[in-house]
């Protein structure tokens, strides 16, 4: 116990990384199935044969999809995430990923361009200097991780809805799909209503400093109405689309809407 | 004569006094299944970011990994919430809560706890709850409401931020959720132990009599 180092109360730094590693689906698939197989009682209640573990998984996936629609239904586009004073900021703000910080994408800001694709009028790519010239706002909000821990941080950048307007995006489309520089190709879909939420931001600064590598340099999408894994870092492209293209964690079973 | 025959039939057809009506039994066991699913998947979720210096053994967690645990948790929550709501509504509407759980007096609870610990608590009439039962059952209903409200706060901290404020903030709601779980586990141990000590109470919860 004594060797455990806590970044913030309740968050074990080693666990954050370890947990992400052990969440790889192939290793845990069997355990997942074992969990389903022992629950014969559920058969009586649902009428599904959960002894057959694949149907247990199917049932859970169906419920998760149902939960997506319930969450979309109760999502109020005007409900704002609570904001906090600077004194409430969590220091240090935790780095969290399925890899060590040393393995995090190391993006060269001079070469980097944000690619814009899909249902937009202007598909021009944006350099960092061009993006930095857009009007920016600062917000201090609580980042809530799917693992349960949370931390308060200060993010500065351009509201995504302003940018979507600027590039002539079809905001009737269903999703904005982000792709990232992570070597395994991290990506995540964001439903359009959340993308248009006033606090959803293309983030270029953390705590008034250029976004450090740990938090997603050169650009992160900060969505205070979503769990952390739906706040992609190291973003390289965005696509406005009607297709559900899946996401790194979403494909492995995290609930896709995951709104807060 | 015919009237006599009828009354004979009535006697034989009249079942023994119903201790637990069917709706109580159905909801009790549905709740038992939902609670166990919620606790085991909740332990899986807890392990992803422990609040304290311990984790739950993997053998006692559901889902295999965090994502699986979350799927179970957010599926079983519907069972727990719908069944729980139906139980609260029926309990109040039929007057069962008032009739069975009230009054609860500190002296009554103290007296019956002492009697229970010395094995002197009578169980002749299972339709009347003793004060230990009243306190435990009323208490666990309150804990049940709290665990659902703190859980909803963690699930929707933005949409339901007024609910989060009831607990103070998001991290506090997390601790409340945990301690409610601990209270339910403690209740479960005592509840099962006492039911096994008075087997006819367990029978009543299964077949009603």
Tab-separated table of C-alpha atoms in Angstrom:
chain	number	residue	atom	x	y	z
A	1	UNK	CA	0.000	0.000	0.000
A	2	UNK	CA	2.721	2.408	0.972
A	3	UNK	CA	4.241	2.265	-2.487
A	4	UNK	CA	1.020	3.319	-4.148
A	5	UNK	CA	1.254	6.837	-5.429
A	6	UNK	CA	-1.966	8.724	-5.731
A	7	UNK	CA	-2.217	11.540	-8.233
A	8	UNK	CA	-5.545	12.536	-6.816
A	9	UNK	CA	-7.546	10.947	-4.023
A	10	UNK	CA	-9.056	7.729	-5.226
A	11	UNK	CA	-6.909	7.440	-8.313
A	12	UNK	CA	-4.052	5.025	-8.316
A	13	UNK	CA	-1.637	6.091	-11.037
A	14	UNK	CA	-0.398	2.573	-11.650
A	15	UNK	CA	-3.924	1.265	-11.767
A	16	UNK	CA	-4.937	3.807	-14.346
A	17	UNK	CA	-2.408	2.422	-16.775
A	18	UNK	CA	-2.649	-1.192	-15.686
A	19	UNK	CA	-6.384	-1.144	-15.842
A	20	UNK	CA	-6.359	0.199	-19.331
A	21	UNK	CA	-3.987	-2.551	-20.387
A	22	UNK	CA	-6.050	-5.300	-18.809
A	23	UNK	CA	-9.160	-3.984	-20.507
A	24	UNK	CA	-8.022	-5.374	-23.822
A	25	UNK	CA	-10.975	-7.439	-24.962
A	26	UNK	CA	-9.348	-10.684	-26.088
A	27	UNK	CA	-7.921	-11.426	-22.643
A	28	UNK	CA	-11.098	-10.647	-20.832
A	29	UNK	CA	-13.550	-12.086	-23.295
A	30	UNK	CA	-13.563	-15.425	-21.549
A	31	UNK	CA	-14.162	-13.861	-18.145
A	32	UNK	CA	-16.990	-11.837	-19.571
A	33	UNK	CA	-18.543	-14.995	-20.873
A	34	UNK	CA	-17.965	-16.825	-17.585
A	35	UNK	CA	-19.851	-14.048	-15.845
A	36	UNK	CA	-22.807	-14.572	-18.097
A	37	UNK	CA	-22.854	-18.343	-17.889
A	38	UNK	CA	-23.350	-18.517	-14.134
A	39	UNK	CA	-26.486	-16.447	-14.166
A	40	UNK	CA	-29.214	-18.922	-14.938
A	41	UNK	CA	-31.617	-16.950	-12.780
A	42	UNK	CA	-31.625	-14.176	-15.325
A	43	UNK	CA	-33.015	-16.595	-17.887
A	44	UNK	CA	-36.255	-16.799	-15.930
A	45	UNK	CA	-36.602	-13.061	-15.832
A	46	UNK	CA	-35.681	-12.149	-19.359
A	47	UNK	CA	-36.623	-15.200	-21.302
A	48	UNK	CA	-33.186	-15.048	-22.904
A	49	UNK	CA	-30.970	-18.050	-22.675
A	50	UNK	CA	-28.030	-16.500	-20.845
A	51	UNK	CA	-26.470	-19.911	-20.398
A	52	UNK	CA	-25.476	-19.359	-23.988
A	53	UNK	CA	-23.025	-16.583	-23.280
A	54	UNK	CA	-23.170	-15.033	-26.725
A	55	UNK	CA	-26.848	-14.322	-26.252
A	56	UNK	CA	-26.026	-12.777	-22.854
A	57	UNK	CA	-23.633	-10.484	-24.675
A	58	UNK	CA	-26.242	-9.755	-27.320
A	59	UNK	CA	-28.775	-8.894	-24.667
A	60	UNK	CA	-26.332	-6.552	-22.911
A	61	UNK	CA	-25.514	-4.889	-26.242
A	62	UNK	CA	-29.203	-4.404	-26.945
A	63	UNK	CA	-29.736	-2.822	-23.538
A	64	UNK	CA	-26.716	-0.581	-24.140
A	65	UNK	CA	-28.248	0.568	-27.428
A	66	UNK	CA	-31.522	1.176	-25.618
A	67	UNK	CA	-29.547	3.192	-23.046
A	68	UNK	CA	-28.086	5.258	-25.907
A	69	UNK	CA	-31.583	6.308	-26.956
A	70	UNK	CA	-32.712	6.943	-23.372
A	71	UNK	CA	-29.680	9.188	-22.855
A	72	UNK	CA	-30.260	11.010	-26.130
A	73	UNK	CA	-33.853	11.543	-25.031
A	74	UNK	CA	-32.968	13.053	-21.657
A	75	UNK	CA	-30.043	15.063	-23.062
A	76	UNK	CA	-30.904	18.723	-22.688
A	77	UNK	CA	-28.796	20.723	-25.177
A	78	UNK	CA	-29.094	23.780	-22.939
A	79	UNK	CA	-28.092	22.098	-19.680
A	80	UNK	CA	-24.599	23.321	-18.844
A	81	UNK	CA	-21.973	21.348	-16.999
A	82	UNK	CA	-21.196	23.072	-13.683
A	83	UNK	CA	-18.198	25.403	-13.849
A	84	UNK	CA	-15.718	25.973	-11.038
A	85	UNK	CA	-13.364	28.676	-9.725
A	86	UNK	CA	-9.642	28.349	-10.490
A	87	UNK	CA	-9.023	27.358	-6.889
A	88	UNK	CA	-10.970	24.137	-7.504
A	89	UNK	CA	-8.602	22.898	-10.247
A	90	UNK	CA	-7.119	19.458	-9.537
A	91	UNK	CA	-3.319	19.601	-9.379
A	92	UNK	CA	-1.711	17.783	-10.972
A	93	UNK	CA	-4.411	16.927	-13.469
A	94	UNK	CA	-4.068	13.169	-14.145
A	95	UNK	CA	-2.676	11.779	-17.367
A	96	UNK	CA	-4.773	8.783	-18.347
A	97	UNK	CA	-4.504	6.516	-21.367
A	98	UNK	CA	-4.045	2.878	-22.283
A	99	UNK	CA	-0.322	3.587	-22.690
A	100	UNK	CA	2.442	5.340	-20.724
A	101	UNK	CA	3.075	9.024	-21.229
A	102	UNK	CA	6.374	8.137	-22.953
A	103	UNK	CA	4.369	6.291	-25.603
A	104	UNK	CA	1.874	9.107	-26.137
A	105	UNK	CA	1.726	10.608	-29.630
A	106	UNK	CA	4.449	13.214	-30.081
A	107	UNK	CA	2.939	15.520	-32.686
A	108	UNK	CA	5.014	18.153	-34.479
A	109	UNK	CA	2.806	21.242	-34.344
A	110	UNK	CA	4.487	22.803	-37.398
A	111	UNK	CA	3.632	19.832	-39.627
A	112	UNK	CA	0.254	19.033	-38.121
A	113	UNK	CA	-2.936	19.878	-39.989
A	114	UNK	CA	-6.516	19.291	-38.973
A	115	UNK	CA	-8.218	17.430	-41.768
A	116	UNK	CA	-11.916	18.170	-42.330
A	117	UNK	CA	-14.054	15.626	-44.181
A	118	UNK	CA	-17.625	14.605	-44.872
A	119	UNK	CA	-20.737	16.737	-45.028
A	120	UNK	CA	-19.058	20.167	-44.967
A	121	UNK	CA	-18.884	22.979	-47.522
A	122	UNK	CA	-15.233	23.773	-46.984
A	123	UNK	CA	-12.940	20.757	-46.724
A	124	UNK	CA	-9.741	22.761	-46.415
A	125	UNK	CA	-7.226	21.506	-43.839
A	126	UNK	CA	-6.321	23.815	-40.986
A	127	UNK	CA	-2.849	24.549	-39.655
A	128	UNK	CA	-2.340	25.162	-35.973
A	129	UNK	CA	-1.595	28.859	-36.564
A	130	UNK	CA	-4.882	29.272	-38.432
A	131	UNK	CA	-6.813	27.555	-35.641
A	132	UNK	CA	-5.077	29.636	-32.953
A	133	UNK	CA	-6.483	32.770	-34.611
A	134	UNK	CA	-10.095	31.703	-33.996
A	135	UNK	CA	-11.890	33.253	-30.993
A	136	UNK	CA	-11.266	31.230	-27.848
A	137	UNK	CA	-13.011	30.821	-24.525
A	138	UNK	CA	-11.881	29.305	-21.234
A	139	UNK	CA	-13.932	26.977	-19.095
A	140	UNK	CA	-13.218	25.182	-15.828
A	141	UNK	CA	-15.225	21.969	-15.657
A	142	UNK	CA	-15.129	18.506	-14.157
A	143	UNK	CA	-13.666	15.730	-16.282
A	144	UNK	CA	-15.338	12.435	-15.340
A	145	UNK	CA	-13.635	9.214	-16.320
A	146	UNK	CA	-15.523	6.037	-17.202
A	147	UNK	CA	-13.486	4.443	-14.406
A	148	UNK	CA	-15.244	6.619	-11.851
A	149	UNK	CA	-12.586	9.148	-10.845
A	150	UNK	CA	-12.947	12.770	-11.741
A	151	UNK	CA	-10.759	15.873	-11.860
A	152	UNK	CA	-11.391	19.557	-12.434
A	153	UNK	CA	-9.404	21.293	-15.158
A	154	UNK	CA	-9.217	24.509	-17.151
A	155	UNK	CA	-9.575	24.244	-20.915
A	156	UNK	CA	-9.276	26.996	-23.486
A	157	UNK	CA	-10.270	26.818	-27.123
A	158	UNK	CA	-12.852	27.434	-29.799
A	159	UNK	CA	-16.437	26.242	-29.331
A	160	UNK	CA	-16.859	23.344	-31.759
A	161	UNK	CA	-20.227	24.645	-32.910
A	162	UNK	CA	-18.609	27.910	-34.048
A	163	UNK	CA	-16.066	25.955	-36.059
A	164	UNK	CA	-18.741	23.688	-37.550
A	165	UNK	CA	-20.617	26.807	-38.645
A	166	UNK	CA	-17.430	28.308	-40.061
A	167	UNK	CA	-16.700	25.297	-42.264
A	168	UNK	CA	-20.336	25.031	-43.363
A	169	UNK	CA	-21.007	21.676	-41.730
A	170	UNK	CA	-24.377	20.038	-42.242
A	171	UNK	CA	-25.508	20.147	-38.619
A	172	UNK	CA	-28.449	17.881	-39.453
A	173	UNK	CA	-25.936	15.064	-39.837
A	174	UNK	CA	-25.858	12.527	-37.031
A	175	UNK	CA	-22.229	12.511	-35.976
A	176	UNK	CA	-18.913	14.240	-35.917
A	177	UNK	CA	-16.322	11.472	-36.041
A	178	UNK	CA	-12.830	12.203	-34.724
A	179	UNK	CA	-9.625	10.401	-35.574
A	180	UNK	CA	-6.477	10.737	-33.518
A	181	UNK	CA	-2.719	10.390	-33.905
A	182	UNK	CA	-2.473	7.439	-31.479
A	183	UNK	CA	-0.620	4.579	-33.112
A	184	UNK	CA	-3.574	2.192	-32.719
A	185	UNK	CA	-5.790	4.748	-34.393
A	186	UNK	CA	-7.909	6.081	-31.561
A	187	UNK	CA	-11.225	7.404	-32.787
A	188	UNK	CA	-14.603	8.316	-31.383
A	189	UNK	CA	-17.992	9.399	-32.689
A	190	UNK	CA	-19.775	12.374	-31.140
A	191	UNK	CA	-23.515	12.782	-31.680
A	192	UNK	CA	-24.341	16.075	-33.381
A	193	UNK	CA	-26.422	17.484	-30.527
A	194	UNK	CA	-23.501	17.040	-28.155
A	195	UNK	CA	-21.149	18.467	-30.780
A	196	UNK	CA	-23.333	21.594	-30.911
A	197	UNK	CA	-23.514	21.925	-27.115
A	198	UNK	CA	-22.242	25.389	-26.118
A	199	UNK	CA	-19.489	23.949	-23.895
A	200	UNK	CA	-18.120	21.478	-26.438
A	201	UNK	CA	-14.728	22.838	-27.389
A	202	UNK	CA	-11.753	22.396	-29.723
A	203	UNK	CA	-9.170	22.754	-26.992
A	204	UNK	CA	-5.732	24.272	-27.590
A	205	UNK	CA	-4.701	25.218	-24.069
A	206	UNK	CA	-4.724	23.662	-20.647
A	207	UNK	CA	-4.444	26.011	-17.632
A	208	UNK	CA	-3.731	28.884	-20.055
A	209	UNK	CA	-0.664	27.134	-21.476
A	210	UNK	CA	-0.374	25.482	-24.888
A	211	UNK	CA	-1.902	22.030	-24.495
A	212	UNK	CA	0.908	19.772	-23.241
A	213	UNK	CA	1.575	16.393	-24.833
A	214	UNK	CA	0.014	14.605	-21.852
A	215	UNK	CA	-3.337	16.251	-22.442
A	216	UNK	CA	-3.470	15.866	-26.210
A	217	UNK	CA	-1.236	18.356	-28.084
A	218	UNK	CA	-1.995	19.907	-30.466
A	219	UNK	CA	-5.771	19.602	-30.167
A	220	UNK	CA	-8.219	17.881	-27.876
A	221	UNK	CA	-11.988	17.854	-28.080
A	222	UNK	CA	-13.298	18.766	-24.659
A	223	UNK	CA	-16.896	17.628	-24.104
A	224	UNK	CA	-17.907	18.298	-20.492
A	225	UNK	CA	-21.221	16.518	-21.107
A	226	UNK	CA	-19.451	13.258	-21.936
A	227	UNK	CA	-17.239	10.771	-20.124
A	228	UNK	CA	-13.496	11.254	-20.594
A	229	UNK	CA	-12.983	8.621	-23.295
A	230	UNK	CA	-15.319	10.637	-25.527
A	231	UNK	CA	-12.971	13.630	-25.206
A	232	UNK	CA	-10.416	12.613	-27.852
A	233	UNK	CA	-6.825	13.877	-27.658
A	234	UNK	CA	-4.200	14.295	-30.428
A	235	UNK	CA	-7.029	14.850	-32.923
A	236	UNK	CA	-5.951	14.794	-36.577
A	237	UNK	CA	-9.258	14.793	-38.420
A	238	UNK	CA	-12.945	15.353	-38.052
A	239	UNK	CA	-15.652	13.992	-40.319
A	240	UNK	CA	-19.264	15.120	-40.388
A	241	UNK	CA	-21.249	12.022	-41.204
A	242	UNK	CA	-24.567	10.203	-40.945
A	243	UNK	CA	-22.812	6.860	-40.527
A	244	UNK	CA	-21.981	5.365	-37.185
A	245	UNK	CA	-18.291	4.619	-37.620
A	246	UNK	CA	-17.640	3.235	-34.147
A	247	UNK	CA	-14.876	4.169	-31.781
A	248	UNK	CA	-11.821	2.732	-30.065
A	249	UNK	CA	-13.543	2.060	-26.739
A	250	UNK	CA	-17.106	2.050	-28.062
A	251	UNK	CA	-16.284	-0.985	-30.221
A	252	UNK	CA	-15.002	-2.822	-27.161
A	253	UNK	CA	-18.205	-2.322	-25.231
A	254	UNK	CA	-18.231	1.066	-23.564
A	255	UNK	CA	-21.648	2.628	-23.953
A	256	UNK	CA	-21.538	4.774	-27.070
A	257	UNK	CA	-23.510	7.783	-25.847
A	258	UNK	CA	-21.807	7.878	-22.441
A	259	UNK	CA	-23.249	11.300	-21.675
A	260	UNK	CA	-23.111	12.862	-18.251
B	1	UNK	CA	-76.921	-30.418	4.324
B	2	UNK	CA	-75.858	-28.813	1.168
B	3	UNK	CA	-74.858	-25.710	3.061
B	4	UNK	CA	-72.759	-27.860	5.352
B	5	UNK	CA	-71.020	-29.440	2.412
B	6	UNK	CA	-70.268	-26.066	0.989
B	7	UNK	CA	-68.800	-24.853	4.248
B	8	UNK	CA	-66.684	-27.990	4.430
B	9	UNK	CA	-65.344	-27.281	1.010
B	10	UNK	CA	-64.723	-23.735	2.021
B	11	UNK	CA	-62.677	-24.852	4.989
B	12	UNK	CA	-60.539	-27.171	2.960
B	13	UNK	CA	-60.212	-24.692	0.104
B	14	UNK	CA	-59.329	-21.779	2.351
B	15	UNK	CA	-55.562	-21.677	2.326
B	16	UNK	CA	-53.625	-21.081	5.487
B	17	UNK	CA	-53.225	-17.405	6.339
B	18	UNK	CA	-51.192	-15.674	3.650
B	19	UNK	CA	-48.128	-14.160	5.255
B	20	UNK	CA	-46.501	-12.716	2.164
B	21	UNK	CA	-48.815	-11.766	-0.722
B	22	UNK	CA	-47.744	-12.725	-4.230
B	23	UNK	CA	-46.693	-9.224	-5.261
B	24	UNK	CA	-44.323	-8.978	-2.291
B	25	UNK	CA	-42.760	-12.337	-3.121
B	26	UNK	CA	-42.317	-11.591	-6.814
B	27	UNK	CA	-40.818	-8.170	-6.151
B	28	UNK	CA	-38.642	-9.490	-3.315
B	29	UNK	CA	-36.956	-12.110	-5.467
B	30	UNK	CA	-36.715	-9.838	-8.489
B	31	UNK	CA	-35.009	-7.330	-6.240
B	32	UNK	CA	-32.702	-10.011	-4.867
B	33	UNK	CA	-31.525	-10.916	-8.375
B	34	UNK	CA	-31.198	-7.259	-9.434
B	35	UNK	CA	-29.289	-6.319	-6.275
B	36	UNK	CA	-26.802	-9.166	-6.649
B	37	UNK	CA	-26.204	-8.250	-10.295
B	38	UNK	CA	-25.750	-4.597	-9.306
B	39	UNK	CA	-23.369	-5.401	-6.445
B	40	UNK	CA	-21.162	-7.814	-8.412
B	41	UNK	CA	-20.969	-5.535	-11.466
B	42	UNK	CA	-20.513	-2.553	-9.141
B	43	UNK	CA	-17.460	-4.222	-7.594
B	44	UNK	CA	-16.033	-4.613	-11.097
B	45	UNK	CA	-16.513	-0.891	-11.709
B	46	UNK	CA	-15.077	-0.011	-8.291
B	47	UNK	CA	-11.928	-1.987	-9.106
B	48	UNK	CA	-11.201	0.278	-12.074
B	49	UNK	CA	-10.542	3.154	-9.690
B	50	UNK	CA	-10.742	2.073	-6.039
B	51	UNK	CA	-11.898	4.646	-3.499
B	52	UNK	CA	-9.955	2.901	-0.744
B	53	UNK	CA	-6.790	0.838	-0.467
B	54	UNK	CA	-8.426	-2.406	-1.539
B	55	UNK	CA	-10.023	-4.063	-4.556
B	56	UNK	CA	-12.688	-6.727	-4.727
B	57	UNK	CA	-11.454	-10.210	-5.704
B	58	UNK	CA	-11.981	-10.780	-9.433
B	59	UNK	CA	-13.886	-14.011	-8.728
B	60	UNK	CA	-16.638	-11.970	-7.111
B	61	UNK	CA	-17.017	-9.461	-9.898
B	62	UNK	CA	-19.275	-9.589	-12.907
B	63	UNK	CA	-18.473	-8.663	-16.480
B	64	UNK	CA	-14.804	-9.665	-16.807
B	65	UNK	CA	-13.530	-6.118	-17.322
B	66	UNK	CA	-14.689	-2.563	-16.697
B	67	UNK	CA	-16.694	-2.377	-19.941
B	68	UNK	CA	-18.471	-5.665	-19.190
B	69	UNK	CA	-19.195	-4.596	-15.632
B	70	UNK	CA	-20.687	-1.343	-16.881
B	71	UNK	CA	-22.906	-3.179	-19.377
B	72	UNK	CA	-24.259	-5.402	-16.602
B	73	UNK	CA	-24.659	-2.478	-14.206
B	74	UNK	CA	-26.574	-0.306	-16.668
B	75	UNK	CA	-28.762	-3.243	-17.710
B	76	UNK	CA	-29.602	-4.495	-14.218
B	77	UNK	CA	-30.320	-0.923	-13.110
B	78	UNK	CA	-33.579	-1.025	-15.088
B	79	UNK	CA	-34.668	-4.173	-13.313
B	80	UNK	CA	-33.739	-2.646	-9.956
B	81	UNK	CA	-35.359	0.726	-10.622
B	82	UNK	CA	-38.612	-0.473	-12.205
B	83	UNK	CA	-39.096	-3.193	-9.610
B	84	UNK	CA	-38.126	-0.822	-6.799
B	85	UNK	CA	-40.524	1.857	-7.983
B	86	UNK	CA	-43.366	-0.649	-8.322
B	87	UNK	CA	-42.584	-1.891	-4.798
B	88	UNK	CA	-42.644	1.614	-3.310
B	89	UNK	CA	-45.881	2.529	-5.063
B	90	UNK	CA	-47.621	-0.722	-4.093
B	91	UNK	CA	-46.218	-0.597	-0.562
B	92	UNK	CA	-47.629	2.859	0.044
B	93	UNK	CA	-50.872	2.355	-1.915
B	94	UNK	CA	-51.860	-0.878	-0.178
B	95	UNK	CA	-50.890	0.529	3.221
B	96	UNK	CA	-48.463	-2.362	3.698
B	97	UNK	CA	-45.589	-0.100	4.773
B	98	UNK	CA	-47.778	1.663	7.339
B	99	UNK	CA	-49.324	-1.544	8.653
B	100	UNK	CA	-46.197	-3.683	8.724
B	101	UNK	CA	-43.350	-1.277	9.398
B	102	UNK	CA	-44.908	1.262	11.757
B	103	UNK	CA	-44.573	2.245	14.460
B	104	UNK	CA	-40.828	1.980	15.035
B	105	UNK	CA	-39.878	3.069	18.541
B	106	UNK	CA	-36.302	3.150	19.867
B	107	UNK	CA	-37.335	1.281	23.013
B	108	UNK	CA	-39.111	-1.350	20.930
B	109	UNK	CA	-36.059	-1.830	18.701
B	110	UNK	CA	-33.735	-1.998	21.726
B	111	UNK	CA	-35.968	-4.521	23.447
B	112	UNK	CA	-36.238	-6.789	20.408
B	113	UNK	CA	-32.544	-6.566	19.546
B	114	UNK	CA	-31.751	-7.708	23.084
B	115	UNK	CA	-34.327	-10.498	22.801
B	116	UNK	CA	-32.960	-11.563	19.409
B	117	UNK	CA	-29.374	-11.699	20.636
B	118	UNK	CA	-30.413	-13.954	23.536
B	119	UNK	CA	-32.594	-16.077	21.198
B	120	UNK	CA	-35.732	-15.089	23.105
B	121	UNK	CA	-37.485	-13.329	20.235
B	122	UNK	CA	-40.745	-15.066	19.427
B	123	UNK	CA	-41.790	-15.838	15.841
B	124	UNK	CA	-45.282	-17.238	16.477
B	125	UNK	CA	-47.046	-14.797	14.195
B	126	UNK	CA	-44.994	-14.069	11.090
B	127	UNK	CA	-47.597	-11.594	9.816
B	128	UNK	CA	-46.476	-9.131	12.484
B	129	UNK	CA	-42.920	-7.879	12.103
B	130	UNK	CA	-40.926	-7.468	15.303
B	131	UNK	CA	-39.033	-4.225	15.878
B	132	UNK	CA	-35.748	-5.608	14.573
B	133	UNK	CA	-37.465	-6.467	11.312
B	134	UNK	CA	-39.292	-3.139	11.132
B	135	UNK	CA	-36.086	-1.157	11.668
B	136	UNK	CA	-34.087	-3.252	9.192
B	137	UNK	CA	-36.743	-3.287	6.476
B	138	UNK	CA	-37.579	0.411	6.767
B	139	UNK	CA	-33.871	1.224	6.914
B	140	UNK	CA	-33.011	-0.800	3.831
B	141	UNK	CA	-35.794	0.920	1.870
B	142	UNK	CA	-34.210	4.284	2.713
B	143	UNK	CA	-30.769	2.959	1.720
B	144	UNK	CA	-32.278	1.586	-1.500
B	145	UNK	CA	-33.657	5.003	-2.400
B	146	UNK	CA	-30.306	6.642	-1.546
B	147	UNK	CA	-28.239	4.217	-3.621
B	148	UNK	CA	-30.468	4.789	-6.648
B	149	UNK	CA	-30.355	8.583	-6.257
B	150	UNK	CA	-26.565	8.638	-5.791
B	151	UNK	CA	-26.239	6.262	-8.730
B	152	UNK	CA	-28.353	8.500	-10.940
B	153	UNK	CA	-26.170	11.447	-9.854
B	154	UNK	CA	-23.068	9.621	-11.049
B	155	UNK	CA	-24.700	8.504	-14.292
B	156	UNK	CA	-26.032	11.968	-15.224
B	157	UNK	CA	-24.026	14.557	-13.270
B	158	UNK	CA	-24.791	17.272	-15.826
B	159	UNK	CA	-28.421	16.546	-16.715
B	160	UNK	CA	-29.245	15.875	-13.050
B	161	UNK	CA	-26.838	18.380	-11.478
B	162	UNK	CA	-29.552	19.407	-8.982
B	163	UNK	CA	-29.526	15.815	-7.739
B	164	UNK	CA	-25.718	15.903	-7.463
B	165	UNK	CA	-26.047	19.064	-5.357
B	166	UNK	CA	-28.176	17.064	-2.917
B	167	UNK	CA	-25.054	15.039	-2.139
B	168	UNK	CA	-22.647	17.989	-2.381
B	169	UNK	CA	-20.632	17.086	-5.457
B	170	UNK	CA	-19.853	14.213	-7.812
B	171	UNK	CA	-17.061	12.611	-5.723
B	172	UNK	CA	-19.263	12.701	-2.614
B	173	UNK	CA	-22.095	10.992	-4.498
B	174	UNK	CA	-19.560	8.275	-5.323
B	175	UNK	CA	-18.753	7.742	-1.651
B	176	UNK	CA	-22.473	7.745	-0.757
B	177	UNK	CA	-23.051	5.130	-3.456
B	178	UNK	CA	-20.249	2.990	-2.027
B	179	UNK	CA	-21.415	3.190	1.591
B	180	UNK	CA	-25.002	2.392	0.583
B	181	UNK	CA	-23.634	-0.712	-1.153
B	182	UNK	CA	-21.745	-1.603	2.039
B	183	UNK	CA	-24.942	-1.143	4.066
B	184	UNK	CA	-26.874	-3.366	1.671
B	185	UNK	CA	-24.197	-6.067	1.898
B	186	UNK	CA	-24.308	-5.898	5.713
B	187	UNK	CA	-28.096	-6.105	5.579
B	188	UNK	CA	-27.889	-9.052	3.204
B	189	UNK	CA	-25.682	-11.018	5.617
B	190	UNK	CA	-27.945	-10.354	8.613
B	191	UNK	CA	-31.114	-10.862	6.574
B	192	UNK	CA	-30.057	-14.232	5.161
B	193	UNK	CA	-28.721	-15.384	8.526
B	194	UNK	CA	-31.969	-14.537	10.309
B	195	UNK	CA	-34.073	-16.099	7.562
B	196	UNK	CA	-32.098	-19.322	7.902
B	197	UNK	CA	-32.545	-19.262	11.690
B	198	UNK	CA	-36.314	-18.972	11.213
B	199	UNK	CA	-36.850	-21.185	8.139
B	200	UNK	CA	-40.618	-20.749	8.091
B	201	UNK	CA	-40.063	-17.057	7.305
B	202	UNK	CA	-38.084	-18.123	4.251
B	203	UNK	CA	-40.864	-20.525	3.283
B	204	UNK	CA	-43.376	-17.706	3.597
B	205	UNK	CA	-41.324	-15.585	1.204
B	206	UNK	CA	-41.320	-18.440	-1.322
B	207	UNK	CA	-44.815	-19.987	-1.150
B	208	UNK	CA	-46.559	-17.242	0.778
B	209	UNK	CA	-47.613	-19.285	3.825
